Every structure is written in C-alpha cells, then in structure tokens.
Short mmCIF file of N, CA and C in Angstrom, two decimals:
data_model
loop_
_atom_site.label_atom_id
_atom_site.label_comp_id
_atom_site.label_asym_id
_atom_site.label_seq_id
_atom_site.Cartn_x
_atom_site.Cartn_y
_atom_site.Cartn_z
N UNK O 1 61.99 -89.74 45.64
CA UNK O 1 63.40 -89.57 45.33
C UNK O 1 63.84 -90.70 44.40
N UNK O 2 64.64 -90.34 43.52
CA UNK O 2 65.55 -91.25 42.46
C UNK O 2 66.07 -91.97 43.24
N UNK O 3 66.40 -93.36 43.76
CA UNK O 3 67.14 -94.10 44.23
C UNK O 3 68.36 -94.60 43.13
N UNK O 4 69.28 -95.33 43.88
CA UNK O 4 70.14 -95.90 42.62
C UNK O 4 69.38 -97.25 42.30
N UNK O 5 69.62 -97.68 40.87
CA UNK O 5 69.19 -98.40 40.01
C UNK O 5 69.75 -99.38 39.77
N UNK O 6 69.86 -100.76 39.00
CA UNK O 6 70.87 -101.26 38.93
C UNK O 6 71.29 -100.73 36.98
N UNK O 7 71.97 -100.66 36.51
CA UNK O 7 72.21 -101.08 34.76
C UNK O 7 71.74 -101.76 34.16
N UNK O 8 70.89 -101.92 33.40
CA UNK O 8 70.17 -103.20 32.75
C UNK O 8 71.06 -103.79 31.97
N UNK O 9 72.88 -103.24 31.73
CA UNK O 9 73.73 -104.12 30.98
C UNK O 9 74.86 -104.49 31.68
N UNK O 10 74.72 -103.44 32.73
CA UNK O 10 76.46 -103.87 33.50
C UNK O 10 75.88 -104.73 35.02
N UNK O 11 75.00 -104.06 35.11
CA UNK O 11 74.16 -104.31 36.76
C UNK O 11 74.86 -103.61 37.49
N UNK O 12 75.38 -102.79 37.37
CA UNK O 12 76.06 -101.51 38.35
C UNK O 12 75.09 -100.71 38.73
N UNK O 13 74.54 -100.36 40.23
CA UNK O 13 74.15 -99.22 40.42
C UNK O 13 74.34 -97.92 40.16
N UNK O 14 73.42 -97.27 39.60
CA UNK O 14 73.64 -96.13 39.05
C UNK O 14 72.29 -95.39 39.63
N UNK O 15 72.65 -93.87 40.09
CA UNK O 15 71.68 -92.96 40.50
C UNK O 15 71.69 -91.57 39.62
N UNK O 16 70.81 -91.83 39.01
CA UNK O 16 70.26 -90.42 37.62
C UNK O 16 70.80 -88.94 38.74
N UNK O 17 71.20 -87.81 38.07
CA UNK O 17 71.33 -86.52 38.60
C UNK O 17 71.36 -85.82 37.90
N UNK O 18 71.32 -84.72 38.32
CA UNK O 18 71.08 -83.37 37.61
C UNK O 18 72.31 -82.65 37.61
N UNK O 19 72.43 -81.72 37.03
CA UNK O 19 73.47 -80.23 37.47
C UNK O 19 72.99 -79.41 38.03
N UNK O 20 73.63 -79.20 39.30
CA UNK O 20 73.46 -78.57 40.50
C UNK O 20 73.79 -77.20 39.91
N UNK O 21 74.87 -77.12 39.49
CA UNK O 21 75.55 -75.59 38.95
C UNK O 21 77.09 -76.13 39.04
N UNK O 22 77.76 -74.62 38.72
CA UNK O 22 79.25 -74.53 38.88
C UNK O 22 79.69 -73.88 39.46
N UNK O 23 81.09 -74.59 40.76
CA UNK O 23 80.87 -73.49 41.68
C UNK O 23 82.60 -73.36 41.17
N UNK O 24 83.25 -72.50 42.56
CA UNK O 24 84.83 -72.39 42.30
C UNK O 24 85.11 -73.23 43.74
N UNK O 25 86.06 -73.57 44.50
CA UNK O 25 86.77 -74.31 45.35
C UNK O 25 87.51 -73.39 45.97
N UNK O 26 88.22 -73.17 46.70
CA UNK O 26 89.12 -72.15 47.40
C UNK O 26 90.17 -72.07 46.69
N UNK O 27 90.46 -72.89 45.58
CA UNK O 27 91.71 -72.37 44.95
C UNK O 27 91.40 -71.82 43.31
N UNK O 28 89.93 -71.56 43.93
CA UNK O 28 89.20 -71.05 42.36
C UNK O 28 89.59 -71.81 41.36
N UNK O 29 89.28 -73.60 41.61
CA UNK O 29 89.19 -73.90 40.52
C UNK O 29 87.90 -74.00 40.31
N UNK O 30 87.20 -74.50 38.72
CA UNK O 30 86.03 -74.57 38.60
C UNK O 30 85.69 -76.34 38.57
N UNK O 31 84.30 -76.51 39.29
CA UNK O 31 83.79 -77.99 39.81
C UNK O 31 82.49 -77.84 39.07
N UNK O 32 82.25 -78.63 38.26
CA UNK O 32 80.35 -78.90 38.01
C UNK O 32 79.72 -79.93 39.58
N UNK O 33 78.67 -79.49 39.48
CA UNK O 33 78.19 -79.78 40.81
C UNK O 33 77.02 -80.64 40.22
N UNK O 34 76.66 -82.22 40.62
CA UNK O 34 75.75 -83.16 40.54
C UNK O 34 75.07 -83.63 41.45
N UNK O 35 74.43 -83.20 41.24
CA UNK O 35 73.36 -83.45 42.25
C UNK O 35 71.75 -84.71 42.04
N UNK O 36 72.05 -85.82 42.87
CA UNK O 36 70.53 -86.90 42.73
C UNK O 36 69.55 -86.10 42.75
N UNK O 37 68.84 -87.30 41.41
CA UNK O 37 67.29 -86.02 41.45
C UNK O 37 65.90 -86.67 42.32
N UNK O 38 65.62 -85.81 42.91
CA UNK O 38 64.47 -85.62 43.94
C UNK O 38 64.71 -85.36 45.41
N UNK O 39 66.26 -85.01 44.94
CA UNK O 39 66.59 -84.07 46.12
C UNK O 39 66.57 -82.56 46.26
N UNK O 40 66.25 -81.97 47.17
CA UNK O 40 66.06 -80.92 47.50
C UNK O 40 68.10 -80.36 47.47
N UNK O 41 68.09 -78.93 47.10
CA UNK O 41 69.71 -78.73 47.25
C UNK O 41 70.45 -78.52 47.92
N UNK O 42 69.83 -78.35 49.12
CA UNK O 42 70.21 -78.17 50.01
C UNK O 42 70.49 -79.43 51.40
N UNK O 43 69.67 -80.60 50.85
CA UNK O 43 70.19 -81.93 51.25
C UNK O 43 70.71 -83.04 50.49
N UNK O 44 70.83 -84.19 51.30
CA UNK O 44 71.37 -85.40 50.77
C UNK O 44 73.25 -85.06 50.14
N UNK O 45 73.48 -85.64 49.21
CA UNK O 45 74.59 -85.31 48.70
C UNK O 45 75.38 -84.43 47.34
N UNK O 46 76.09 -83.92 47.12
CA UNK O 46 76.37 -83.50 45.43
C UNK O 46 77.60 -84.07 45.58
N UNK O 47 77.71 -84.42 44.19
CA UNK O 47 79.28 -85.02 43.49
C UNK O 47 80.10 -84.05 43.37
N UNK O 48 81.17 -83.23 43.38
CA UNK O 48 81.94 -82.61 42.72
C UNK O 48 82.77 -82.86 42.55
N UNK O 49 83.01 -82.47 40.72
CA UNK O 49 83.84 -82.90 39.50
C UNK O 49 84.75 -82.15 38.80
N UNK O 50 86.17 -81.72 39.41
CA UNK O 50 86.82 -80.40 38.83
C UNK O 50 87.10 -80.83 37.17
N UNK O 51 86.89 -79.67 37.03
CA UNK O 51 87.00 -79.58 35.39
C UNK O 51 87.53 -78.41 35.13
N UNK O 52 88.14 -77.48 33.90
CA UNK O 52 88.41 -76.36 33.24
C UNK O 52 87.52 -75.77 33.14
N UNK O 53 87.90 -74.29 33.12
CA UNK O 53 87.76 -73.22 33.21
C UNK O 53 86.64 -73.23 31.57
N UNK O 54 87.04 -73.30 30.55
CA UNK O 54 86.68 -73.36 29.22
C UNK O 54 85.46 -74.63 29.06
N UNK O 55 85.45 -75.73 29.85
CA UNK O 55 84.39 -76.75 29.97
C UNK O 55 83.05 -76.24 30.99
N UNK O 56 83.25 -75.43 31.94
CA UNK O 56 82.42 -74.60 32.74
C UNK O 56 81.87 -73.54 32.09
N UNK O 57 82.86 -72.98 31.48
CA UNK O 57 81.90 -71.87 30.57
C UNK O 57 80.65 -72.76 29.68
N UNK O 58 81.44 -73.46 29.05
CA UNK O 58 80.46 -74.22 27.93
C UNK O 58 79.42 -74.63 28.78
N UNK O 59 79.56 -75.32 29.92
CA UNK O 59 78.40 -76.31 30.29
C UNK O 59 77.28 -74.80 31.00
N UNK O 60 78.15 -73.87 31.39
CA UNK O 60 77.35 -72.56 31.95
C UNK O 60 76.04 -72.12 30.53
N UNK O 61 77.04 -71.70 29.37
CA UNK O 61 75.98 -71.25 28.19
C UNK O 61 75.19 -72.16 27.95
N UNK O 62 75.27 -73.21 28.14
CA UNK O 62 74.16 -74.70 27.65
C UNK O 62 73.56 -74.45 28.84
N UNK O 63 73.38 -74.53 29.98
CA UNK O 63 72.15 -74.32 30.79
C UNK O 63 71.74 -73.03 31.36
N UNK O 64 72.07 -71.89 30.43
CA UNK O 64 71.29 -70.88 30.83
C UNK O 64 70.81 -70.89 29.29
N UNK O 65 70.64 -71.67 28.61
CA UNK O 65 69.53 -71.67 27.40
C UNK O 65 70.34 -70.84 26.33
N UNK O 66 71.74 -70.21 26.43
CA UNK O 66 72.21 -69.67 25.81
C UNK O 66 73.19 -70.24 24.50
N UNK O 67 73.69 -69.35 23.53
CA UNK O 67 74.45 -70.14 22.70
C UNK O 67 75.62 -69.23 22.38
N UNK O 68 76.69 -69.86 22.61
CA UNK O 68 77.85 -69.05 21.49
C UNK O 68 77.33 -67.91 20.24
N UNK O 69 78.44 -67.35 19.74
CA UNK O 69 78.13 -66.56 18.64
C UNK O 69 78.61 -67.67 17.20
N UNK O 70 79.76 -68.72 17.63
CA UNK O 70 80.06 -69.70 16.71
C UNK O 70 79.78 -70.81 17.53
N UNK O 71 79.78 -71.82 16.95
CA UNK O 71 79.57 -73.19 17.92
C UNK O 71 81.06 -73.57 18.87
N UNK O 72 80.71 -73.70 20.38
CA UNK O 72 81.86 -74.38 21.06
C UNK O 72 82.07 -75.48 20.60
N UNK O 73 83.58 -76.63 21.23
CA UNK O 73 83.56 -77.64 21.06
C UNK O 73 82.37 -78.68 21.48
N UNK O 74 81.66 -78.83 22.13
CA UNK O 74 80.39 -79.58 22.45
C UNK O 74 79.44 -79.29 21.74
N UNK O 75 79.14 -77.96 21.12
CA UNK O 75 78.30 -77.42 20.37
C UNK O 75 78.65 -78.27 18.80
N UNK O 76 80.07 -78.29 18.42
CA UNK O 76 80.41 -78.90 17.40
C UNK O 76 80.38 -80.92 17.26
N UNK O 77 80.74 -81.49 18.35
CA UNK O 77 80.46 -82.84 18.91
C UNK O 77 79.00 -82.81 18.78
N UNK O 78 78.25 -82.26 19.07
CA UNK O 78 76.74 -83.16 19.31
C UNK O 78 75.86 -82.85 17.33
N UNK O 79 76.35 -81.87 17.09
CA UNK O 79 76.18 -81.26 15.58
C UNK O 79 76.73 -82.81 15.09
N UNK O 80 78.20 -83.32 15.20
CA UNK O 80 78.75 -84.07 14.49
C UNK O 80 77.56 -85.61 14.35
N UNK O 81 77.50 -85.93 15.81
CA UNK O 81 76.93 -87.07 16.22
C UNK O 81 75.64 -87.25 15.53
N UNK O 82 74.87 -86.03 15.66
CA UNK O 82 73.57 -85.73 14.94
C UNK O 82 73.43 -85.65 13.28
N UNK O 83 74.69 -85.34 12.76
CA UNK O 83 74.59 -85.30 11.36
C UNK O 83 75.19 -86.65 10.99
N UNK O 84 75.54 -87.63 11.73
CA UNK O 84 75.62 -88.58 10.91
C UNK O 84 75.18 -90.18 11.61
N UNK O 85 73.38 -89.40 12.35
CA UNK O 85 72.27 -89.72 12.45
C UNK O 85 72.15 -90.57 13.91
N UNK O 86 73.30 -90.03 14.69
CA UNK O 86 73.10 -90.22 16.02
C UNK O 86 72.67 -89.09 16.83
N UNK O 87 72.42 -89.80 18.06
CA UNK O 87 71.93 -89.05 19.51
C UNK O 87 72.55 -89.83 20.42
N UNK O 88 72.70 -89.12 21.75
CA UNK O 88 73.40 -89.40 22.74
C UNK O 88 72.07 -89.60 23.77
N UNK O 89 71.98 -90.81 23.91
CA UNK O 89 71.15 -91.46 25.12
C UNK O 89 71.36 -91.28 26.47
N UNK O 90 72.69 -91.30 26.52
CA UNK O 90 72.56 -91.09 28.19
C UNK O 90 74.43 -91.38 28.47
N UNK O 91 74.65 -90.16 30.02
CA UNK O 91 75.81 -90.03 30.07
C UNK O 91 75.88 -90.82 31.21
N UNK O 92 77.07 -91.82 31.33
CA UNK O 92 77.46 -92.00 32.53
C UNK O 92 78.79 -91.78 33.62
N UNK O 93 78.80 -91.48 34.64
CA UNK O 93 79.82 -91.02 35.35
C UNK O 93 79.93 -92.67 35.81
N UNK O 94 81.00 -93.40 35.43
CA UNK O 94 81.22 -94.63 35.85
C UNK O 94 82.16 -95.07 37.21
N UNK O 95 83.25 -94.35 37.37
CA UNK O 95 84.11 -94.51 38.43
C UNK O 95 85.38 -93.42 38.60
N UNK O 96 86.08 -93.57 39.72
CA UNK O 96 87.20 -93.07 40.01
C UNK O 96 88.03 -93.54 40.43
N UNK O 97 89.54 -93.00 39.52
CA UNK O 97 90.98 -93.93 40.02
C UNK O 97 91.68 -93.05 40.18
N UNK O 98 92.41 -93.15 41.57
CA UNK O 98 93.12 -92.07 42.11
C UNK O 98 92.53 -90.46 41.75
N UNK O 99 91.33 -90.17 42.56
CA UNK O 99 91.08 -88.72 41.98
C UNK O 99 90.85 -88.39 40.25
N UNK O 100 90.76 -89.28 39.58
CA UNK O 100 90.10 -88.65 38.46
C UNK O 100 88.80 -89.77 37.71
N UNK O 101 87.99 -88.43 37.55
CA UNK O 101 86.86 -89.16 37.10
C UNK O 101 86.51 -89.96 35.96
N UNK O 102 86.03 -90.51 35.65
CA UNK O 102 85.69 -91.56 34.30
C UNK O 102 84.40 -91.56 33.81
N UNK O 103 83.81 -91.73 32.58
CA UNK O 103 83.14 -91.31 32.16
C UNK O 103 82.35 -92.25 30.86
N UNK O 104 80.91 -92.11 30.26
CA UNK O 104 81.01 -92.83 29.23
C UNK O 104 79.86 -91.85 28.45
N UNK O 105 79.61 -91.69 26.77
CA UNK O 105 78.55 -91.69 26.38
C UNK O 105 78.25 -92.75 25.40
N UNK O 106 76.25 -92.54 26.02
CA UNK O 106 76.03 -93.72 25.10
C UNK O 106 75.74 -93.39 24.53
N UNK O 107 75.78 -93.65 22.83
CA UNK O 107 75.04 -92.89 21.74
C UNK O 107 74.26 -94.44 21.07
N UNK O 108 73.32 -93.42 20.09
CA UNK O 108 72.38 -94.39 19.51
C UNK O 108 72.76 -94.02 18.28
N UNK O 109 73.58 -94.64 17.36
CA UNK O 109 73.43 -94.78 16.02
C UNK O 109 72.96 -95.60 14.89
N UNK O 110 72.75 -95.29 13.49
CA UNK O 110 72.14 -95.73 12.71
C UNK O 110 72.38 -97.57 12.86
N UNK O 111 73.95 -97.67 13.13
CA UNK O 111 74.25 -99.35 13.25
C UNK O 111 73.97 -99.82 14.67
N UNK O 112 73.90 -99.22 15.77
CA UNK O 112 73.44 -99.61 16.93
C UNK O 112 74.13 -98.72 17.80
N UNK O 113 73.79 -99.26 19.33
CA UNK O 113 74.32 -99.10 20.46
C UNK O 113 75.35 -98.47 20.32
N UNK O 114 76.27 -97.30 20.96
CA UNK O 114 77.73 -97.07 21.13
C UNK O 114 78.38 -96.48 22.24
N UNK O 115 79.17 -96.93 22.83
CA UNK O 115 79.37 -97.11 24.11
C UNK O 115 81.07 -96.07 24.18
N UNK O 116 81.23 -94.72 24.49
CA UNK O 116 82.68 -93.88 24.10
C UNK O 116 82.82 -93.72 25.31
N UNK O 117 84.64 -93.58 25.53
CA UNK O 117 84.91 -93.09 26.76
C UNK O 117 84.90 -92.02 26.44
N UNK O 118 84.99 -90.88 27.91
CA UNK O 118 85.07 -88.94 27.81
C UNK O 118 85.27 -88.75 29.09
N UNK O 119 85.76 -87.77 28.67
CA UNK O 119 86.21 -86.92 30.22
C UNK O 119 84.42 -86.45 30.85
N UNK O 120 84.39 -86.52 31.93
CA UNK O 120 83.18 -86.26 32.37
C UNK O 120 82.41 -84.68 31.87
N UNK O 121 83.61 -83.94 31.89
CA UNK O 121 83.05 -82.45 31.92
C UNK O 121 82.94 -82.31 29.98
N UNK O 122 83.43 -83.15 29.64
CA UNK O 122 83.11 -83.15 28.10
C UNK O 122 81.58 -83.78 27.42
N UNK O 123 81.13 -84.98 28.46
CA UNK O 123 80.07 -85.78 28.42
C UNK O 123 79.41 -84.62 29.46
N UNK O 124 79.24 -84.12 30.34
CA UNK O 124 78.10 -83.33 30.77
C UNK O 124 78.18 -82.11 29.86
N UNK O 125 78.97 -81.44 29.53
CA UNK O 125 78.87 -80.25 28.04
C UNK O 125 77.87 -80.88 27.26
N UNK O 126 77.97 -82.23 26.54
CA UNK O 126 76.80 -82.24 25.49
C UNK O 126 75.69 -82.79 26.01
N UNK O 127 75.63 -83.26 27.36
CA UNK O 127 74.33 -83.93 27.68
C UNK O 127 73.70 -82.31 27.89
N UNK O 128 73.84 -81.75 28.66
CA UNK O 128 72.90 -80.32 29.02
C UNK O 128 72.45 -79.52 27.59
N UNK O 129 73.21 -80.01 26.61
CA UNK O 129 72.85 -79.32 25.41
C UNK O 129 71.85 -80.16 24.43
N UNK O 130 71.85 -81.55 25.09
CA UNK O 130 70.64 -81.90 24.37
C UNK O 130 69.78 -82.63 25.40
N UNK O 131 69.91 -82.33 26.44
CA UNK O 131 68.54 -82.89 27.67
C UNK O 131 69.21 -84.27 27.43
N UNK O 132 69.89 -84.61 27.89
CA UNK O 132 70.06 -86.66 28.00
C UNK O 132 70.10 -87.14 29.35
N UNK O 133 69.72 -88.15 30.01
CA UNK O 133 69.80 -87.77 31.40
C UNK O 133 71.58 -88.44 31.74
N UNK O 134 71.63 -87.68 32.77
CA UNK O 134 73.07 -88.42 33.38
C UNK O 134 72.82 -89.22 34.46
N UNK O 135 73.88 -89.87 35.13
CA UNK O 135 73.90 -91.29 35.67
C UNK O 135 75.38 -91.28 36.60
N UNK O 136 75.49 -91.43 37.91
CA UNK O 136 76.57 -91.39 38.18
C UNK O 136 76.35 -93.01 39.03
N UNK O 137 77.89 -93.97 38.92
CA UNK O 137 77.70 -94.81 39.79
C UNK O 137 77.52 -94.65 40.90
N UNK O 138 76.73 -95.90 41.84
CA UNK O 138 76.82 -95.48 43.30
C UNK O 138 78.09 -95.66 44.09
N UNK O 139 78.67 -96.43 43.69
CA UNK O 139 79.90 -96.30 44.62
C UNK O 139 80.55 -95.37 44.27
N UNK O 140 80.36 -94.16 42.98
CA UNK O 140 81.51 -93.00 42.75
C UNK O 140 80.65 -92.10 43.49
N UNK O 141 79.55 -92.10 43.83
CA UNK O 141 78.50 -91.00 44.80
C UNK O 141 79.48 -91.30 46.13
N UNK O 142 79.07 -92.45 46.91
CA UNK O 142 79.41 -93.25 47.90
C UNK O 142 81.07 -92.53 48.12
N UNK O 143 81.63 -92.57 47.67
CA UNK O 143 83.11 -92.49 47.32
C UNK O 143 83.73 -90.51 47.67
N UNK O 144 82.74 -90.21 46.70
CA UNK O 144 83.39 -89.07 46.12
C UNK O 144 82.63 -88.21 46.85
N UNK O 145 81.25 -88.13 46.82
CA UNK O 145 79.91 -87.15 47.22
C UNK O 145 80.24 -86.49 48.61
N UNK O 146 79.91 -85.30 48.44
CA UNK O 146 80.00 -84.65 49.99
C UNK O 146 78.56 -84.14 50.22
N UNK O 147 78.25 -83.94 51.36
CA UNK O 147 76.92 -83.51 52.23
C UNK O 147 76.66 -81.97 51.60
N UNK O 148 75.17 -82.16 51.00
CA UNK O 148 75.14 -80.79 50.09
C UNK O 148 74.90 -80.12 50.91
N UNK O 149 74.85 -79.91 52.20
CA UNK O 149 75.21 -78.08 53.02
C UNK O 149 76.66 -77.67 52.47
N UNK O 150 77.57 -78.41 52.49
CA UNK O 150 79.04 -77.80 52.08
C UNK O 150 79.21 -77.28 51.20
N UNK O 151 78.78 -77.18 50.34
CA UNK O 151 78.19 -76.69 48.85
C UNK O 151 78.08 -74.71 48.61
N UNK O 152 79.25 -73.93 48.29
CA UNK O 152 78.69 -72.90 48.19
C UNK O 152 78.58 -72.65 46.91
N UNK O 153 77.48 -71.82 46.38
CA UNK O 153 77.36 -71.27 44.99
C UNK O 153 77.85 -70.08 45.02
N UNK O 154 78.68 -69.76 43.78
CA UNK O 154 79.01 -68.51 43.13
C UNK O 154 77.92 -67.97 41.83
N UNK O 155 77.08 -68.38 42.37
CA UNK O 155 75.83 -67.81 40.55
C UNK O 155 76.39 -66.33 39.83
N UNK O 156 76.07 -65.65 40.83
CA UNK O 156 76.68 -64.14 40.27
C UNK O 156 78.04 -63.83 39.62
N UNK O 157 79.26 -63.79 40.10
CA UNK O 157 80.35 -64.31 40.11
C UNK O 157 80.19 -65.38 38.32
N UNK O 158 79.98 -66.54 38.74
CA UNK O 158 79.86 -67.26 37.38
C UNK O 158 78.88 -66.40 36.29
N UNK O 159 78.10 -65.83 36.90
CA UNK O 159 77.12 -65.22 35.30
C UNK O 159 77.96 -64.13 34.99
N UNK O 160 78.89 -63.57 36.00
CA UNK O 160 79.90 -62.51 35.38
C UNK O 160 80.78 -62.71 34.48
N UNK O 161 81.42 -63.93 34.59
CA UNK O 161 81.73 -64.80 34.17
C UNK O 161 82.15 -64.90 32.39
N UNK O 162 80.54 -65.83 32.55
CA UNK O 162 79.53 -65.93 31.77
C UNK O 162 79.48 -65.17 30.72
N UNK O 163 79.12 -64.01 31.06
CA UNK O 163 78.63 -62.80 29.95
C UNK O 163 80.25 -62.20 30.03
N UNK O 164 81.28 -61.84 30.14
CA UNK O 164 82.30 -61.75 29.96
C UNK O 164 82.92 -62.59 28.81
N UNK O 165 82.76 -63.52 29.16
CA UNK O 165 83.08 -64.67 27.43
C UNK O 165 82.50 -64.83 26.73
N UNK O 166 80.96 -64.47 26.90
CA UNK O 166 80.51 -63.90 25.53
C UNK O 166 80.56 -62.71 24.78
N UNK O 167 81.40 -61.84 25.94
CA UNK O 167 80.92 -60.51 24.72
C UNK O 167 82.31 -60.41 24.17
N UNK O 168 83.17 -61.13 24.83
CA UNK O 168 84.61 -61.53 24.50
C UNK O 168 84.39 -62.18 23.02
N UNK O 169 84.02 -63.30 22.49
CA UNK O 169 83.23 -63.79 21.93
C UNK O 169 82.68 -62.87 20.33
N UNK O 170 82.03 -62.02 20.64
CA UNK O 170 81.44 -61.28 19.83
C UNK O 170 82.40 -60.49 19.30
N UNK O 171 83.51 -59.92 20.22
CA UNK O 171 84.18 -58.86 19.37
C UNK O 171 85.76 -59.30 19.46
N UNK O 172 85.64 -60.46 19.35
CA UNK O 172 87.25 -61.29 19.01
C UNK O 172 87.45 -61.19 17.58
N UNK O 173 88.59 -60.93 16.64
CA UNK O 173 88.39 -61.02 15.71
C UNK O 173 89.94 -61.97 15.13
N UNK O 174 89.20 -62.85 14.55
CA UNK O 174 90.47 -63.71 13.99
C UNK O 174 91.93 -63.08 13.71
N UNK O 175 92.02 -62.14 13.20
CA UNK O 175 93.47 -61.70 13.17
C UNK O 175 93.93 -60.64 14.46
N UNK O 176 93.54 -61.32 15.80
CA UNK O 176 94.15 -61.06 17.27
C UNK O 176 95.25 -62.50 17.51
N UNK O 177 94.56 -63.66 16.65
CA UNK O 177 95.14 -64.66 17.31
C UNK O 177 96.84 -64.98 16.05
N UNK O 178 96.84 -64.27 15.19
CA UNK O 178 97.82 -64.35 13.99
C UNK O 178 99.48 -63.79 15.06
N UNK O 179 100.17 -64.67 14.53
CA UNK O 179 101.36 -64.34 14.96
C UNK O 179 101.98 -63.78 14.83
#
C-alpha cells in the first residue's frame, strides 16, 4: 500500500490516489471519488470532492478513454500548457477551509518549476487526461475521508449520463445558442 509521504519541498504529508469514479450524494449532487492507491475499493478510505455537474462529465470522458467531438475546457488547458512546452507533473489536493477544497498544479515549464492554484475538480479534469499522478494531503484524507464501504457507485446512471452529453454534443449546432 501507498502510505503518506512527506513533500520533498513543503514536508507535508501527502498520500498519491487514484479516481475511484463519480458518484451522486442524495441530493444528486456530483462528487469525484479519491481513492489511496493500493487499496482495494472497497476498504480503507475515499475522499469525496463535490464538484459540477459539467467538471464530472469532463473528468467521466477523460477516463473512459473517450474524447469530446470539440475540445472541453481541460481538453483546451492541457493543449495550452503543452503548446507552450509545458506538462503538468503532478496534482495536489492541499487542504480544506470551511468545506471547500484547495488545490495545486505543478507544471514543468521551459523556465522551470510552476506551482498554480485550481479548483480541485479542474486539476483532476487535466490530470486524468494526461496520466499525472495526484496527491492528496494527509490531514485533508484525515479530515475529510470517509470509510470506503459508504461509498455507493452510480456507473450506469453516470455512463447514461455520459453518452447523453455526447450525443448532445454531436448534434448541437451553434445557432441553438444565438439569441
């Protein structure tokens, strides 16, 4: 199992995770679900991180290997970063104040190191789209994390979802949105 780590710049513990999936909450909002890696999913803990409806879709088409018919906003961010000869090293989920999450990416550019704040569900959108690993602190695990039995998935439901905004997608045509 991944234990937490310390930062080799802040010395903050930090424990690498994955995306569990996206579930809904009882008031159907949508949560990305983080989960430490070398856990099984059904134990230990997951983070959950409410986010929009429109940031779930995105982070949904990026890990079912899929793509827009035009580029989303994350689709367009990591294009940007990349064309002017960066990559994004690694995301971190840094802390929480009063219920909302905090966030960082690190990117590697041509002049060095770069260190951006982001909303979390904006920094996990482009990490899943280019494999970067993520990082949540331990005290925001500690803090925030609930016991992954509590955890229900909607997979079906979300891939309905899913393929609903894409075919939405395909046959939208710019002069629907004209006033």
């Amino acid at each position: 199992m991944a234990g937490p780590r310390p930062d080799p710049q802040t010395g903050v513990a930090m424990v690498q995770v994955r995306v569990l999936g996206i579930a809904l909450d009882a008031a159907r909002q949508h949560i990305v679900l983080l989960k430490p890696l070398g856990e099984e999913s059904a134990e230990g803990r997951v983070l959950p991180i409410w986010i929009g409806e429109q940031e779930a879709t995105s982070i949904l088409i990026a890990l079912g290997g899929d793509h827009a018919p035009r580029p989303l906003t994350h689709d367009l961010m990591v294009t940007l970063i990349e064309a002017v000869g960066g990559n994004i090293e690694r995301i971190d989920v840094t802390r929480i104040e009063e219920g909302t999450f905090y966030a960082e990416l690190t990117l590697v550019t041509p002049t060095g190191p770069l260190v951006i704040d982001s909303r979390p569900s904006d920094a996990i959108g482009m990490a899943v789209r280019v494999d970067a690993p993520l990082f949540v602190a331990e005290a925001v695990m500690d803090d925030a994390g609930i016991p992954a039995e509590m955890v229900e998935h909607h997979d079906s439901e979300d891939e309905e979802k899913l393929e609903e905004f894409k075919k939405f997608l395909e046959d939208v045509d710019p002069e629907d949105f004209q006033g």
